PDB file of C-alpha atoms in Angstrom:
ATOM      1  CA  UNK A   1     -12.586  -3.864 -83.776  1.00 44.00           C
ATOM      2  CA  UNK A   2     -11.282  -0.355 -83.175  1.00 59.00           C
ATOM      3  CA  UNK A   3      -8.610  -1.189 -81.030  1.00 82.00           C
ATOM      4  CA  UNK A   4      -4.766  -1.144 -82.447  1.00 92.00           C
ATOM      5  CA  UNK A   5      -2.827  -4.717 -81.205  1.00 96.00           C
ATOM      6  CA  UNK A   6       0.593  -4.168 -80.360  1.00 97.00           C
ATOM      7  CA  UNK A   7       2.725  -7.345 -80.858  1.00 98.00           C
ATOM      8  CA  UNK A   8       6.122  -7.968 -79.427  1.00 98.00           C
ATOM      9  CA  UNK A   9       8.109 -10.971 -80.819  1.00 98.00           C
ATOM     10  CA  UNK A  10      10.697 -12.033 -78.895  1.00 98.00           C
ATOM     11  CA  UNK A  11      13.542 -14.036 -81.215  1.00 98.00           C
ATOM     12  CA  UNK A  12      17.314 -15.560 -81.021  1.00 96.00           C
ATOM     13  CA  UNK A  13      19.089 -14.119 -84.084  1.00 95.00           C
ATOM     14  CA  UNK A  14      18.055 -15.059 -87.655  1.00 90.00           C
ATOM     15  CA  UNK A  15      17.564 -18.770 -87.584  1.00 95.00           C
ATOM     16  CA  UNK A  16      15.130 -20.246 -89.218  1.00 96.00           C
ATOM     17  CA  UNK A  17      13.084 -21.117 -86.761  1.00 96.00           C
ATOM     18  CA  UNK A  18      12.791 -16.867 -85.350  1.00 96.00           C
ATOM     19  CA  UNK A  19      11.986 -15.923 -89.488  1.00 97.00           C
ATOM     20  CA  UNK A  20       9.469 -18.631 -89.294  1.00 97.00           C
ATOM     21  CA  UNK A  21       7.709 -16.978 -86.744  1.00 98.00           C
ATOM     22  CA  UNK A  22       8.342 -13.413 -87.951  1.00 98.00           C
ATOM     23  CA  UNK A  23       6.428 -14.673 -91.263  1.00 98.00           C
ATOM     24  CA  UNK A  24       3.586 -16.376 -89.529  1.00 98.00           C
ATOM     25  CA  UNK A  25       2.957 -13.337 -87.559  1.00 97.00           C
ATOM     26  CA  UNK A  26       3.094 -10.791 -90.762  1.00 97.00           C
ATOM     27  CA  UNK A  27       0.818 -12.990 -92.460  1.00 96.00           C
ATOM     28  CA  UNK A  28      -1.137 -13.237 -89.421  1.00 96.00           C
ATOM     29  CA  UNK A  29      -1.564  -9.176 -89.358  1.00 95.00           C
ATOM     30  CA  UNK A  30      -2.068  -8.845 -93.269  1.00 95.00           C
ATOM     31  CA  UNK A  31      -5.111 -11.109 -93.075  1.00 94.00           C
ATOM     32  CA  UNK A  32      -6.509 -10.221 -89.559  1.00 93.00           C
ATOM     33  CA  UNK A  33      -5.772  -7.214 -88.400  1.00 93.00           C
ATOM     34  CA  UNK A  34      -5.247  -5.011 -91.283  1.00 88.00           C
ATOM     35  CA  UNK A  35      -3.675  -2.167 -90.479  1.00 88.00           C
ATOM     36  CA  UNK A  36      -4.953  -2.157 -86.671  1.00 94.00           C
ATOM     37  CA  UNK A  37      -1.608  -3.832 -85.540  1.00 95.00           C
ATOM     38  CA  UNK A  38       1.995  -2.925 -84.750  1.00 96.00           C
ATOM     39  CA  UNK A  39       4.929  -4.939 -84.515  1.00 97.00           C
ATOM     40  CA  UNK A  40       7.974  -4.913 -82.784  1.00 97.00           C
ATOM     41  CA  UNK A  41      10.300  -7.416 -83.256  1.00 97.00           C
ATOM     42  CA  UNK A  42      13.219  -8.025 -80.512  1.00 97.00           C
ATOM     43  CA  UNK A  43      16.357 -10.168 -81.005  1.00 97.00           C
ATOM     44  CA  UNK A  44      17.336 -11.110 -77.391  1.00 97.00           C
ATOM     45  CA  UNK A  45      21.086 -11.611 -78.583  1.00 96.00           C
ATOM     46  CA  UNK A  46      21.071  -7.605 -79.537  1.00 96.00           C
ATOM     47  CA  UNK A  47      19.359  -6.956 -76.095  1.00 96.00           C
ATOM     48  CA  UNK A  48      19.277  -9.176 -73.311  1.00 95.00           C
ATOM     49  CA  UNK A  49      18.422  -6.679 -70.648  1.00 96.00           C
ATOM     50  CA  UNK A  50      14.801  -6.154 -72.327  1.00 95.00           C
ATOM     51  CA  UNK A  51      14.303 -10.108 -72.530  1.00 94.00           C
ATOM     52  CA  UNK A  52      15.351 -10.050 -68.711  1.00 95.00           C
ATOM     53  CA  UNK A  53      12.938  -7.461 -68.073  1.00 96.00           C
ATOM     54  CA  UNK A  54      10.106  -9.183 -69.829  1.00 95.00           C
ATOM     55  CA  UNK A  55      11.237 -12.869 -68.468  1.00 95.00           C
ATOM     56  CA  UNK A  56      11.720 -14.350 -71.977  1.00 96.00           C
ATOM     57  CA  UNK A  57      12.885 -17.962 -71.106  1.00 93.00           C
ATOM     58  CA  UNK A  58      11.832 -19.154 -74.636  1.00 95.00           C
ATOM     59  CA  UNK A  59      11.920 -18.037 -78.198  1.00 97.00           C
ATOM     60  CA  UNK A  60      10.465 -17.277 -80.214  1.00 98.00           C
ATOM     61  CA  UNK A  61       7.749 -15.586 -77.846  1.00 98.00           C
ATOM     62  CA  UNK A  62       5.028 -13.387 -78.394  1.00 98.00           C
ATOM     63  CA  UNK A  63       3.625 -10.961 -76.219  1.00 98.00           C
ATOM     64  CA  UNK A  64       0.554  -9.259 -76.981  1.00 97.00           C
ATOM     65  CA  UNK A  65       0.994  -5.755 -74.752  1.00 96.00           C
ATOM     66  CA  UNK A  66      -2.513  -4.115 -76.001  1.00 95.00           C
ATOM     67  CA  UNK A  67      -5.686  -4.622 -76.155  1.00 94.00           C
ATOM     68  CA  UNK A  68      -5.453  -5.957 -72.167  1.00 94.00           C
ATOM     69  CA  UNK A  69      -5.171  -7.987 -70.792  1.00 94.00           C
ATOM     70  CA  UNK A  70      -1.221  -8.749 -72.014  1.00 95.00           C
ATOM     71  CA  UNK A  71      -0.792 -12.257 -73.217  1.00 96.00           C
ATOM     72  CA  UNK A  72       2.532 -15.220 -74.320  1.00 97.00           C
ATOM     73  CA  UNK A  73       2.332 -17.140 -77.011  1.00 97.00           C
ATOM     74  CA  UNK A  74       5.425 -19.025 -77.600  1.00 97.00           C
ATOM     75  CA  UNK A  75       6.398 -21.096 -80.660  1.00 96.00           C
ATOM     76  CA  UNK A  76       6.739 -20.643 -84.676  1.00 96.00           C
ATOM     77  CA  UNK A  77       3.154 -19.117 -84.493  1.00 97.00           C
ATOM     78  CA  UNK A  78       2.304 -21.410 -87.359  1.00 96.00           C
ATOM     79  CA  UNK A  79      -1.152 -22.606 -85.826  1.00 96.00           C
ATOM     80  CA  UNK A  80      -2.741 -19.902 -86.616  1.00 94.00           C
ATOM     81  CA  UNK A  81      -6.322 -20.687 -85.462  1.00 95.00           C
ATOM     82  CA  UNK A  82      -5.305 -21.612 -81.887  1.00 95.00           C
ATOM     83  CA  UNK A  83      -2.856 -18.080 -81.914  1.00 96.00           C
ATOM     84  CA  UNK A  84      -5.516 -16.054 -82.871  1.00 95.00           C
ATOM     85  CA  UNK A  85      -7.545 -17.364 -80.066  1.00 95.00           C
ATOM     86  CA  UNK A  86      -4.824 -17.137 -77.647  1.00 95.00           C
ATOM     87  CA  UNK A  87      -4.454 -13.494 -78.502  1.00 94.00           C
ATOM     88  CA  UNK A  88      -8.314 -13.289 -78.441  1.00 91.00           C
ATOM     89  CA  UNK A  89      -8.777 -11.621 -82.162  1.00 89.00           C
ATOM     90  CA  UNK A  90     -12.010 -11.818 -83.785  1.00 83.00           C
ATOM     91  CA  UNK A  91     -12.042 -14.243 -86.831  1.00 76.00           C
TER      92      UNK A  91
END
């Protein structure tokens, strides 16, 4: 696994359900991706034009932009067997 993952979580301020999923996806990257990740976390209160851009109709959503192909997940992210299959990374 040579390939860096770049996450995009999409959130709505800091409620507890968006710093539940900011958590679950650090935690998430600690134990699975070790250093072969980057995140970027957007608050679509701060800036609605990019959650326009990207279609974000729920939060918290994430978008896995690379390795292709580019997938959603949306929710607290706390499943974590089922999100690391959605984002297709090797257990």
């Amino acid at each position: 696994m040579s390939e860096r993952y770049l996450l995009k979580l999409y959130v709505t301020g800091y409620t507890h359900r968006s710093q539940e999923a900011i958590s679950n996806l650090i935690q998430l990257c600690e134990l699975h991706l070790k250093n072969k990740h980057e995140i970027i976390i957007i608050d679509v209160l701060e800036q609605p034009l990019v959650a326009e851009a990207e279609k974000i109709l729920l939060t918290p959503t994430l978008i896995k932009e690379f390795p292709l192909p580019k997938v959603r997940v949306v929710g607290d992210l706390s499943d974590t067997p089922t999100v690391m299959m959605e984002l297709n990374i090797p257990q």
